[in-house]
Amino acid sequence: MTWNFKVRHRSPAGSPLLIPATTVALLLAGPAYRAATAGQTAPPRTYSTSADVETIQDFTGEIPAHLSVVDGPVTLEREGRAEAAEANIILLAGDRLRTARSRAEVLFADGSSLALDDYTTIDLLDASLMRLVVGRTRLQIARATGDLEYRVDSISGSALIRTPGDYRLSLADARGATNPEFELAVLRGSADLVNDLGRTAVRAGARAVSVATAAPSPALVFNVALNDSFDRWTMDQRQARMGYQSAQYLPTEISYYSGAFDTSGSWEYYQPYGYVWYPTVPVG
C-alpha cells in the first residue's frame, strides 16, 4: 500500500520539499522514536516516476506506543531504573508507569489510548497486555485490527476485551488488603471479567467486580452519564487528539495524530497534489 498524501515545506532555497505524512507522524511522536529504533532495518520504500515525489509503504503498525500526555509528575520505571517521564517518550515492553497527584495518557499504534488517574501504577507487559498494580485507568479501543484482544490483569482478576469500546478499570489500594476489589465498567463495547473461580460477561452500561477468593460478581447496570474529574480529563484529551480539521485530509492509518497536525500547522491547496500541510516553524 502506498500513499500520495504529502506535506509541503519550503526549503531555504525556496523550492518545495515534499515529506511523506508517515514521516511527519513519527516526528510528532518525538525524538525518542529514533533512539528506540536505532539499529532496526528501515521499511522498504517505493518511488514514483516524478523525481520530486516520494511515496512510502504503510508501516504505521510498527509505530510503538508512546506517552502522549503527561499532566504532573509521572515516573517511568525501566530495567530497574526510575526517571521522570516526559511526553512523547516511546514505551517498551516491561515499562512501569506511576502517577502521583498527576495523570497521563498512553497512545498505542492502532489509535487506542490508556489514561491513568492519580496514584495509579501499571505495567505495560506487551502491546496488548497490561498489569494494573493499583489505581484507576480508562482504556479506549479505537478499532478492530485483525484479532483484537486486550487483557488487563490484576491480583484479583483479569479483564478480557475483544471489541472496540470504552472501558474503566480500577483496583483498590492493595496495601494491607488481603482481597482488594478489581472493577470493570463498560461504557461502550463488551468484555469479560474472569478469575480462577469464574467468568462474568459485561456489556455496555454495566459493571462487575472480582476478588481473588470468589467468582466475579454478576454485571449490574450503572449510569454512564455520571462523570467525575478523571472522566472529564480523559474526554478532553480525546477531543484534543481528534483534530477535526486535519482528519478530513489524513489517511485513516494516521488520523489518530490529526490533533497534532491541527496544532502544529495549517492546510492549503497546492496543485497537483491537492491539500497539503504547512508546518508552523519559527522564522529562520
PDB file of C-alpha atoms in Angstrom:
ATOM      1  CA  MET A   1       0.000   0.000   0.000  1.00  0.00           C
ATOM      2  CA  THR A   2       1.318   3.469  -0.882  1.00  0.00           C
ATOM      3  CA  TRP A   3       0.080   6.970  -0.093  1.00  0.00           C
ATOM      4  CA  ASN A   4       0.027  10.006  -2.357  1.00  0.00           C
ATOM      5  CA  PHE A   5      -0.599  12.311   0.603  1.00  0.00           C
ATOM      6  CA  LYS A   6       2.286  14.762   1.028  1.00  0.00           C
ATOM      7  CA  VAL A   7       3.401  17.534   3.339  1.00  0.00           C
ATOM      8  CA  ARG A   8       4.892  20.630   1.707  1.00  0.00           C
ATOM      9  CA  HIS A   9       7.586  22.708   3.365  1.00  0.00           C
ATOM     10  CA  ARG A  10       9.777  25.364   1.790  1.00  0.00           C
ATOM     11  CA  SER A  11      13.480  24.680   1.828  1.00  0.00           C
ATOM     12  CA  PRO A  12      15.942  27.533   2.434  1.00  0.00           C
ATOM     13  CA  ALA A  13      16.339  27.902  -1.340  1.00  0.00           C
ATOM     14  CA  GLY A  14      12.598  28.386  -1.716  1.00  0.00           C
ATOM     15  CA  SER A  15      11.842  25.154  -3.569  1.00  0.00           C
ATOM     16  CA  PRO A  16       9.152  22.852  -2.161  1.00  0.00           C
ATOM     17  CA  LEU A  17      10.279  19.831  -0.169  1.00  0.00           C
ATOM     18  CA  LEU A  18       7.736  17.017  -0.086  1.00  0.00           C
ATOM     19  CA  ILE A  19       7.734  14.910   3.069  1.00  0.00           C
ATOM     20  CA  PRO A  20       5.657  11.700   3.497  1.00  0.00           C
ATOM     21  CA  ALA A  21       2.891  12.149   6.068  1.00  0.00           C
ATOM     22  CA  THR A  22       4.042   8.978   7.817  1.00  0.00           C
ATOM     23  CA  THR A  23       7.381  10.626   8.486  1.00  0.00           C
ATOM     24  CA  VAL A  24       5.664  13.676   9.947  1.00  0.00           C
ATOM     25  CA  ALA A  25       3.613  11.471  12.270  1.00  0.00           C
ATOM     26  CA  LEU A  26       6.809   9.875  13.530  1.00  0.00           C
ATOM     27  CA  LEU A  27       8.429  13.266  14.029  1.00  0.00           C
ATOM     28  CA  LEU A  28       5.439  14.448  16.004  1.00  0.00           C
ATOM     29  CA  ALA A  29       5.782  11.349  18.197  1.00  0.00           C
ATOM     30  CA  GLY A  30       9.087  12.788  19.434  1.00  0.00           C
ATOM     31  CA  PRO A  31      12.821  12.265  19.033  1.00  0.00           C
ATOM     32  CA  ALA A  32      12.735   9.262  21.345  1.00  0.00           C
ATOM     33  CA  TYR A  33      11.493   7.195  18.382  1.00  0.00           C
ATOM     34  CA  ARG A  34      14.882   7.471  16.739  1.00  0.00           C
ATOM     35  CA  ALA A  35      16.635   6.167  19.843  1.00  0.00           C
ATOM     36  CA  ALA A  36      14.143   3.333  20.339  1.00  0.00           C
ATOM     37  CA  THR A  37      14.519   2.113  16.766  1.00  0.00           C
ATOM     38  CA  ALA A  38      18.281   2.526  16.410  1.00  0.00           C
ATOM     39  CA  GLY A  39      19.801  -0.379  14.508  1.00  0.00           C
ATOM     40  CA  GLN A  40      16.497  -1.553  13.045  1.00  0.00           C
ATOM     41  CA  THR A  41      16.123  -2.075   9.312  1.00  0.00           C
ATOM     42  CA  ALA A  42      14.161   0.695   7.640  1.00  0.00           C
ATOM     43  CA  PRO A  43      10.925  -0.319   5.867  1.00  0.00           C
ATOM     44  CA  PRO A  44      11.210  -0.715   2.093  1.00  0.00           C
ATOM     45  CA  ARG A  45      10.462   2.451   0.124  1.00  0.00           C
ATOM     46  CA  THR A  46       8.945   2.842  -3.304  1.00  0.00           C
ATOM     47  CA  TYR A  47       9.354   5.869  -5.544  1.00  0.00           C
ATOM     48  CA  SER A  48       7.082   7.382  -8.144  1.00  0.00           C
ATOM     49  CA  THR A  49       8.219   8.352 -11.626  1.00  0.00           C
ATOM     50  CA  SER A  50       8.397  12.018 -10.607  1.00  0.00           C
ATOM     51  CA  ALA A  51      11.824  12.892  -9.182  1.00  0.00           C
ATOM     52  CA  ASP A  52      10.459  15.222  -6.502  1.00  0.00           C
ATOM     53  CA  VAL A  53       7.678  12.953  -5.202  1.00  0.00           C
ATOM     54  CA  GLU A  54       8.293  10.074  -2.840  1.00  0.00           C
ATOM     55  CA  THR A  55       5.739   7.533  -1.710  1.00  0.00           C
ATOM     56  CA  ILE A  56       6.350   5.248   1.194  1.00  0.00           C
ATOM     57  CA  GLN A  57       4.826   1.972   2.249  1.00  0.00           C
ATOM     58  CA  ASP A  58       2.451   1.928   5.171  1.00  0.00           C
ATOM     59  CA  PHE A  59       4.346   0.963   8.318  1.00  0.00           C
ATOM     60  CA  THR A  60       2.130   2.638  10.907  1.00  0.00           C
ATOM     61  CA  GLY A  61       1.633  -0.735  12.557  1.00  0.00           C
ATOM     62  CA  GLU A  62       5.309  -0.560  13.534  1.00  0.00           C
ATOM     63  CA  ILE A  63       4.898   2.751  15.398  1.00  0.00           C
ATOM     64  CA  PRO A  64       5.317   1.841  19.067  1.00  0.00           C
ATOM     65  CA  ALA A  65       3.165   3.008  21.936  1.00  0.00           C
ATOM     66  CA  HIS A  66       4.224   6.337  23.400  1.00  0.00           C
ATOM     67  CA  LEU A  67       3.361   8.589  26.310  1.00  0.00           C
ATOM     68  CA  SER A  68       1.170  11.162  24.594  1.00  0.00           C
ATOM     69  CA  VAL A  69       0.203  13.300  27.619  1.00  0.00           C
ATOM     70  CA  VAL A  70       1.915  13.946  30.958  1.00  0.00           C
ATOM     71  CA  ASP A  71      -0.069  16.116  33.371  1.00  0.00           C
ATOM     72  CA  GLY A  72       2.015  16.474  36.533  1.00  0.00           C
ATOM     73  CA  PRO A  73       4.909  14.363  37.856  1.00  0.00           C
ATOM     74  CA  VAL A  74       4.868  10.854  36.343  1.00  0.00           C
ATOM     75  CA  THR A  75       7.562   8.210  36.904  1.00  0.00           C
ATOM     76  CA  LEU A  76       8.774   5.723  34.309  1.00  0.00           C
ATOM     77  CA  GLU A  77      10.493   2.601  35.648  1.00  0.00           C
ATOM     78  CA  ARG A  78      12.582   0.689  33.119  1.00  0.00           C
ATOM     79  CA  GLU A  79      15.135  -2.073  33.725  1.00  0.00           C
ATOM     80  CA  GLY A  80      15.400  -1.267  37.423  1.00  0.00           C
ATOM     81  CA  ARG A  81      15.822   2.484  36.966  1.00  0.00           C
ATOM     82  CA  ALA A  82      13.270   5.195  37.669  1.00  0.00           C
ATOM     83  CA  GLU A  83      13.163   8.554  35.917  1.00  0.00           C
ATOM     84  CA  ALA A  84      10.734  11.385  35.308  1.00  0.00           C
ATOM     85  CA  ALA A  85       8.533  10.558  32.326  1.00  0.00           C
ATOM     86  CA  GLU A  86       8.169  13.088  29.542  1.00  0.00           C
ATOM     87  CA  ALA A  87       5.536  13.437  26.858  1.00  0.00           C
ATOM     88  CA  ASN A  88       6.314  11.667  23.548  1.00  0.00           C
ATOM     89  CA  ILE A  89       8.712   9.130  25.076  1.00  0.00           C
ATOM     90  CA  ILE A  90       8.491   5.709  23.439  1.00  0.00           C
ATOM     91  CA  LEU A  91       7.272   2.937  25.756  1.00  0.00           C
ATOM     92  CA  LEU A  92       8.764  -0.549  25.724  1.00  0.00           C
ATOM     93  CA  ALA A  93       7.538  -3.937  26.923  1.00  0.00           C
ATOM     94  CA  GLY A  94       8.179  -4.214  30.641  1.00  0.00           C
ATOM     95  CA  ASP A  95       7.884  -0.496  31.405  1.00  0.00           C
ATOM     96  CA  ARG A  96       6.068   0.584  34.565  1.00  0.00           C
ATOM     97  CA  LEU A  97       4.262   3.924  34.847  1.00  0.00           C
ATOM     98  CA  ARG A  98       3.448   5.567  38.181  1.00  0.00           C
ATOM     99  CA  THR A  99       1.371   8.666  38.747  1.00  0.00           C
ATOM    100  CA  ALA A 100       1.193  10.676  41.981  1.00  0.00           C
ATOM    101  CA  ARG A 101      -1.059  13.723  42.046  1.00  0.00           C
ATOM    102  CA  SER A 102      -0.877  13.557  38.282  1.00  0.00           C
ATOM    103  CA  ARG A 103      -2.360  11.960  35.208  1.00  0.00           C
ATOM    104  CA  ALA A 104      -1.006  10.522  31.989  1.00  0.00           C
ATOM    105  CA  GLU A 105      -2.150   9.075  28.686  1.00  0.00           C
ATOM    106  CA  VAL A 106      -0.590   6.355  26.531  1.00  0.00           C
ATOM    107  CA  LEU A 107      -1.345   6.222  22.803  1.00  0.00           C
ATOM    108  CA  PHE A 108      -0.998   2.856  21.046  1.00  0.00           C
ATOM    109  CA  ALA A 109      -0.155   2.208  17.393  1.00  0.00           C
ATOM    110  CA  ASP A 110      -3.774   1.432  16.437  1.00  0.00           C
ATOM    111  CA  GLY A 111      -5.085   4.689  17.917  1.00  0.00           C
ATOM    112  CA  SER A 112      -6.251   3.156  21.182  1.00  0.00           C
ATOM    113  CA  SER A 113      -5.463   5.083  24.355  1.00  0.00           C
ATOM    114  CA  LEU A 114      -4.916   4.322  28.030  1.00  0.00           C
ATOM    115  CA  ALA A 115      -5.493   7.095  30.581  1.00  0.00           C
ATOM    116  CA  LEU A 116      -4.054   6.872  34.103  1.00  0.00           C
ATOM    117  CA  ASP A 117      -5.677   8.644  37.041  1.00  0.00           C
ATOM    118  CA  ASP A 118      -3.973   9.967  40.187  1.00  0.00           C
ATOM    119  CA  TYR A 119      -1.978   7.428  42.222  1.00  0.00           C
ATOM    120  CA  THR A 120      -2.045   4.702  39.596  1.00  0.00           C
ATOM    121  CA  THR A 121       0.660   2.139  38.841  1.00  0.00           C
ATOM    122  CA  ILE A 122       0.507  -0.010  35.716  1.00  0.00           C
ATOM    123  CA  ASP A 123       2.932  -2.358  33.952  1.00  0.00           C
ATOM    124  CA  LEU A 124       2.963  -2.460  30.147  1.00  0.00           C
ATOM    125  CA  LEU A 125       3.910  -6.078  29.547  1.00  0.00           C
ATOM    126  CA  ASP A 126       3.181  -6.279  25.827  1.00  0.00           C
ATOM    127  CA  ALA A 127       1.369  -4.412  23.069  1.00  0.00           C
ATOM    128  CA  SER A 128      -1.998  -5.577  24.412  1.00  0.00           C
ATOM    129  CA  LEU A 129      -1.195  -6.944  27.880  1.00  0.00           C
ATOM    130  CA  MET A 130      -1.147  -4.754  30.990  1.00  0.00           C
ATOM    131  CA  ARG A 131      -0.961  -5.358  34.716  1.00  0.00           C
ATOM    132  CA  LEU A 132      -2.822  -2.912  36.950  1.00  0.00           C
ATOM    133  CA  VAL A 133      -0.998  -2.767  40.285  1.00  0.00           C
ATOM    134  CA  VAL A 134      -3.181  -0.099  41.881  1.00  0.00           C
ATOM    135  CA  GLY A 135      -5.351   2.825  40.846  1.00  0.00           C
ATOM    136  CA  ARG A 136      -7.746   3.630  38.045  1.00  0.00           C
ATOM    137  CA  THR A 137      -7.471   3.633  34.259  1.00  0.00           C
ATOM    138  CA  ARG A 138      -9.648   4.228  31.235  1.00  0.00           C
ATOM    139  CA  LEU A 139      -8.949   2.205  28.108  1.00  0.00           C
ATOM    140  CA  GLN A 140     -10.429   3.443  24.826  1.00  0.00           C
ATOM    141  CA  ILE A 141     -10.004   0.966  21.978  1.00  0.00           C
ATOM    142  CA  ALA A 142     -10.330   2.713  18.649  1.00  0.00           C
ATOM    143  CA  ARG A 143     -10.936  -0.034  16.108  1.00  0.00           C
ATOM    144  CA  ALA A 144     -10.624  -3.731  15.453  1.00  0.00           C
ATOM    145  CA  THR A 145      -7.430  -4.603  13.578  1.00  0.00           C
ATOM    146  CA  GLY A 146      -7.264  -8.334  12.977  1.00  0.00           C
ATOM    147  CA  ASP A 147      -7.823 -10.446  16.073  1.00  0.00           C
ATOM    148  CA  LEU A 148      -8.392  -7.851  18.775  1.00  0.00           C
ATOM    149  CA  GLU A 149      -7.602  -8.893  22.327  1.00  0.00           C
ATOM    150  CA  TYR A 150      -6.563  -6.563  25.127  1.00  0.00           C
ATOM    151  CA  ARG A 151      -6.006  -8.010  28.578  1.00  0.00           C
ATOM    152  CA  VAL A 152      -5.644  -6.139  31.849  1.00  0.00           C
ATOM    153  CA  ASP A 153      -4.515  -8.318  34.759  1.00  0.00           C
ATOM    154  CA  SER A 154      -4.667  -7.629  38.494  1.00  0.00           C
ATOM    155  CA  ILE A 155      -4.182  -9.707  41.634  1.00  0.00           C
ATOM    156  CA  SER A 156      -7.972 -10.040  41.899  1.00  0.00           C
ATOM    157  CA  GLY A 157      -8.903 -10.899  38.303  1.00  0.00           C
ATOM    158  CA  SER A 158      -8.495 -10.029  34.638  1.00  0.00           C
ATOM    159  CA  ALA A 159     -10.446  -8.051  32.070  1.00  0.00           C
ATOM    160  CA  LEU A 160     -10.550  -9.645  28.595  1.00  0.00           C
ATOM    161  CA  ILE A 161     -11.525  -7.174  25.878  1.00  0.00           C
ATOM    162  CA  ARG A 162     -12.130  -8.257  22.291  1.00  0.00           C
ATOM    163  CA  THR A 163     -14.250  -5.412  20.871  1.00  0.00           C
ATOM    164  CA  PRO A 164     -13.580  -1.704  20.323  1.00  0.00           C
ATOM    165  CA  GLY A 165     -15.097   0.416  23.078  1.00  0.00           C
ATOM    166  CA  ASP A 166     -14.561   2.457  26.219  1.00  0.00           C
ATOM    167  CA  TYR A 167     -13.641   0.723  29.476  1.00  0.00           C
ATOM    168  CA  ARG A 168     -12.923   1.858  33.051  1.00  0.00           C
ATOM    169  CA  LEU A 169     -10.785  -0.411  35.218  1.00  0.00           C
ATOM    170  CA  SER A 170      -9.815   0.137  38.823  1.00  0.00           C
ATOM    171  CA  LEU A 171      -8.081  -1.719  41.633  1.00  0.00           C
ATOM    172  CA  ALA A 172      -8.327  -0.534  45.233  1.00  0.00           C
ATOM    173  CA  ASP A 173      -5.107   0.154  47.115  1.00  0.00           C
ATOM    174  CA  ALA A 174      -3.832  -3.321  47.959  1.00  0.00           C
ATOM    175  CA  ARG A 175      -1.572  -2.252  50.845  1.00  0.00           C
ATOM    176  CA  GLY A 176      -2.809  -4.102  53.918  1.00  0.00           C
ATOM    177  CA  ALA A 177      -5.772  -5.507  51.993  1.00  0.00           C
ATOM    178  CA  THR A 178      -5.895  -9.243  51.517  1.00  0.00           C
ATOM    179  CA  ASN A 179      -8.712  -9.171  48.960  1.00  0.00           C
ATOM    180  CA  PRO A 180      -8.853  -5.869  47.025  1.00  0.00           C
ATOM    181  CA  GLU A 181     -11.687  -5.349  44.522  1.00  0.00           C
ATOM    182  CA  PHE A 182     -10.970  -5.161  40.801  1.00  0.00           C
ATOM    183  CA  GLU A 183     -13.762  -3.361  38.948  1.00  0.00           C
ATOM    184  CA  LEU A 184     -14.565  -3.418  35.240  1.00  0.00           C
ATOM    185  CA  ALA A 185     -17.089  -0.856  33.971  1.00  0.00           C
ATOM    186  CA  VAL A 186     -18.066  -0.871  30.280  1.00  0.00           C
ATOM    187  CA  LEU A 187     -19.241   2.424  28.803  1.00  0.00           C
ATOM    188  CA  ARG A 188     -19.174   1.115  25.232  1.00  0.00           C
ATOM    189  CA  GLY A 189     -18.341  -2.334  23.883  1.00  0.00           C
ATOM    190  CA  SER A 190     -18.207  -5.615  25.793  1.00  0.00           C
ATOM    191  CA  ALA A 191     -15.692  -7.563  27.869  1.00  0.00           C
ATOM    192  CA  ASP A 192     -15.312 -10.491  30.253  1.00  0.00           C
ATOM    193  CA  LEU A 193     -14.224 -10.247  33.880  1.00  0.00           C
ATOM    194  CA  VAL A 194     -12.512 -13.503  34.864  1.00  0.00           C
ATOM    195  CA  ASN A 195     -10.518 -15.121  37.655  1.00  0.00           C
ATOM    196  CA  ASP A 196      -9.708 -18.688  38.684  1.00  0.00           C
ATOM    197  CA  LEU A 197     -13.209 -19.165  40.108  1.00  0.00           C
ATOM    198  CA  GLY A 198     -15.440 -17.910  37.318  1.00  0.00           C
ATOM    199  CA  ARG A 199     -16.292 -15.522  34.493  1.00  0.00           C
ATOM    200  CA  THR A 200     -18.818 -12.710  34.018  1.00  0.00           C
ATOM    201  CA  ALA A 201     -19.754 -11.142  30.683  1.00  0.00           C
ATOM    202  CA  VAL A 202     -20.062  -7.349  30.972  1.00  0.00           C
ATOM    203  CA  ARG A 203     -21.906  -5.382  28.297  1.00  0.00           C
ATOM    204  CA  ALA A 204     -22.220  -1.644  27.662  1.00  0.00           C
ATOM    205  CA  GLY A 205     -23.778   0.201  30.596  1.00  0.00           C
ATOM    206  CA  ALA A 206     -22.847  -2.460  33.146  1.00  0.00           C
ATOM    207  CA  ARG A 207     -20.053  -3.133  35.627  1.00  0.00           C
ATOM    208  CA  ALA A 208     -18.807  -6.048  37.717  1.00  0.00           C
ATOM    209  CA  VAL A 209     -16.190  -6.611  40.420  1.00  0.00           C
ATOM    210  CA  SER A 210     -13.945  -9.509  41.341  1.00  0.00           C
ATOM    211  CA  VAL A 211     -11.838 -10.559  44.309  1.00  0.00           C
ATOM    212  CA  ALA A 212      -9.329 -13.378  44.438  1.00  0.00           C
ATOM    213  CA  THR A 213     -11.383 -15.559  46.776  1.00  0.00           C
ATOM    214  CA  ALA A 214     -14.710 -15.587  44.901  1.00  0.00           C
ATOM    215  CA  ALA A 215     -16.135 -15.729  41.401  1.00  0.00           C
ATOM    216  CA  PRO A 216     -16.724 -12.341  39.717  1.00  0.00           C
ATOM    217  CA  SER A 217     -19.979 -10.640  40.660  1.00  0.00           C
ATOM    218  CA  PRO A 218     -22.950 -10.502  38.286  1.00  0.00           C
ATOM    219  CA  ALA A 219     -22.936  -7.484  35.957  1.00  0.00           C
ATOM    220  CA  LEU A 220     -25.008  -4.588  37.304  1.00  0.00           C
ATOM    221  CA  VAL A 221     -26.314  -1.581  35.397  1.00  0.00           C
ATOM    222  CA  PHE A 222     -24.789   1.814  36.175  1.00  0.00           C
ATOM    223  CA  ASN A 223     -25.331   5.368  34.901  1.00  0.00           C
ATOM    224  CA  VAL A 224     -22.725   6.004  32.194  1.00  0.00           C
ATOM    225  CA  ALA A 225     -23.577   9.732  32.169  1.00  0.00           C
ATOM    226  CA  LEU A 226     -22.158  10.275  35.666  1.00  0.00           C
ATOM    227  CA  ASN A 227     -18.646  11.563  35.013  1.00  0.00           C
ATOM    228  CA  ASP A 228     -16.073  12.672  37.561  1.00  0.00           C
ATOM    229  CA  SER A 229     -12.975  14.834  37.041  1.00  0.00           C
ATOM    230  CA  PHE A 230     -10.933  11.920  35.670  1.00  0.00           C
ATOM    231  CA  ASP A 231     -13.589  11.066  33.090  1.00  0.00           C
ATOM    232  CA  ARG A 232     -13.749  14.698  32.001  1.00  0.00           C
ATOM    233  CA  TRP A 233      -9.953  14.882  31.760  1.00  0.00           C
ATOM    234  CA  THR A 234      -9.906  11.742  29.617  1.00  0.00           C
ATOM    235  CA  MET A 235     -12.518  13.125  27.236  1.00  0.00           C
ATOM    236  CA  ASP A 236     -10.633  16.425  26.983  1.00  0.00           C
ATOM    237  CA  GLN A 237      -7.552  14.528  25.783  1.00  0.00           C
ATOM    238  CA  ARG A 238      -9.627  12.646  23.245  1.00  0.00           C
ATOM    239  CA  GLN A 239     -11.162  15.852  21.887  1.00  0.00           C
ATOM    240  CA  ALA A 240      -7.718  17.449  21.564  1.00  0.00           C
ATOM    241  CA  ARG A 241      -6.448  14.358  19.747  1.00  0.00           C
ATOM    242  CA  MET A 242      -9.298  14.246  17.234  1.00  0.00           C
ATOM    243  CA  GLY A 243      -8.144  17.256  15.192  1.00  0.00           C
ATOM    244  CA  TYR A 244     -11.321  17.772  13.192  1.00  0.00           C
ATOM    245  CA  GLN A 245      -9.719  19.952  10.519  1.00  0.00           C
ATOM    246  CA  SER A 246      -6.854  17.594   9.703  1.00  0.00           C
ATOM    247  CA  ALA A 247      -8.932  14.415   9.992  1.00  0.00           C
ATOM    248  CA  GLN A 248     -10.599  15.127   6.639  1.00  0.00           C
ATOM    249  CA  TYR A 249      -7.237  15.115   4.838  1.00  0.00           C
ATOM    250  CA  LEU A 250      -5.274  12.376   6.607  1.00  0.00           C
ATOM    251  CA  PRO A 251      -5.306   8.652   5.745  1.00  0.00           C
ATOM    252  CA  THR A 252      -7.120   6.518   8.289  1.00  0.00           C
ATOM    253  CA  GLU A 253      -3.849   4.941   9.396  1.00  0.00           C
ATOM    254  CA  ILE A 254      -2.574   8.207  10.907  1.00  0.00           C
ATOM    255  CA  SER A 255      -5.849  10.024  11.592  1.00  0.00           C
ATOM    256  CA  TYR A 256      -5.192   9.492  15.313  1.00  0.00           C
ATOM    257  CA  TYR A 257      -2.473  12.134  15.065  1.00  0.00           C
ATOM    258  CA  SER A 258      -4.773  14.722  13.466  1.00  0.00           C
ATOM    259  CA  GLY A 259      -4.816  16.815  16.652  1.00  0.00           C
ATOM    260  CA  ALA A 260      -1.043  17.249  16.410  1.00  0.00           C
ATOM    261  CA  PHE A 261      -1.393  18.320  12.768  1.00  0.00           C
ATOM    262  CA  ASP A 262      -4.076  20.871  13.744  1.00  0.00           C
ATOM    263  CA  THR A 263      -1.925  22.478  16.424  1.00  0.00           C
ATOM    264  CA  SER A 264       1.377  22.326  14.517  1.00  0.00           C
ATOM    265  CA  GLY A 265       0.442  23.670  11.086  1.00  0.00           C
ATOM    266  CA  SER A 266      -2.245  24.502   8.523  1.00  0.00           C
ATOM    267  CA  TRP A 267      -3.670  23.165   5.255  1.00  0.00           C
ATOM    268  CA  GLU A 268      -3.711  24.833   1.821  1.00  0.00           C
ATOM    269  CA  TYR A 269      -4.490  23.651  -1.679  1.00  0.00           C
ATOM    270  CA  TYR A 270      -1.429  23.043  -3.887  1.00  0.00           C
ATOM    271  CA  GLN A 271      -1.521  21.622  -7.415  1.00  0.00           C
ATOM    272  CA  PRO A 272      -1.124  18.884  -8.485  1.00  0.00           C
ATOM    273  CA  TYR A 273      -1.247  17.221  -5.054  1.00  0.00           C
ATOM    274  CA  GLY A 274      -4.413  18.720  -3.574  1.00  0.00           C
ATOM    275  CA  TYR A 275      -4.453  19.848   0.052  1.00  0.00           C
ATOM    276  CA  VAL A 276      -1.033  19.891   1.677  1.00  0.00           C
ATOM    277  CA  TRP A 277       0.043  20.623   5.220  1.00  0.00           C
ATOM    278  CA  TYR A 278       2.353  23.509   6.103  1.00  0.00           C
ATOM    279  CA  PRO A 279       4.149  23.084   9.439  1.00  0.00           C
ATOM    280  CA  THR A 280       4.350  26.154  11.646  1.00  0.00           C
ATOM    281  CA  VAL A 281       8.041  26.873  12.201  1.00  0.00           C
ATOM    282  CA  PRO A 282       9.894  29.903  13.604  1.00  0.00           C
ATOM    283  CA  VAL A 283      11.417  32.336  11.114  1.00  0.00           C
ATOM    284  CA  GLY A 284      14.985  31.356  10.251  1.00  0.00           C
TER     285      GLY A 284
END
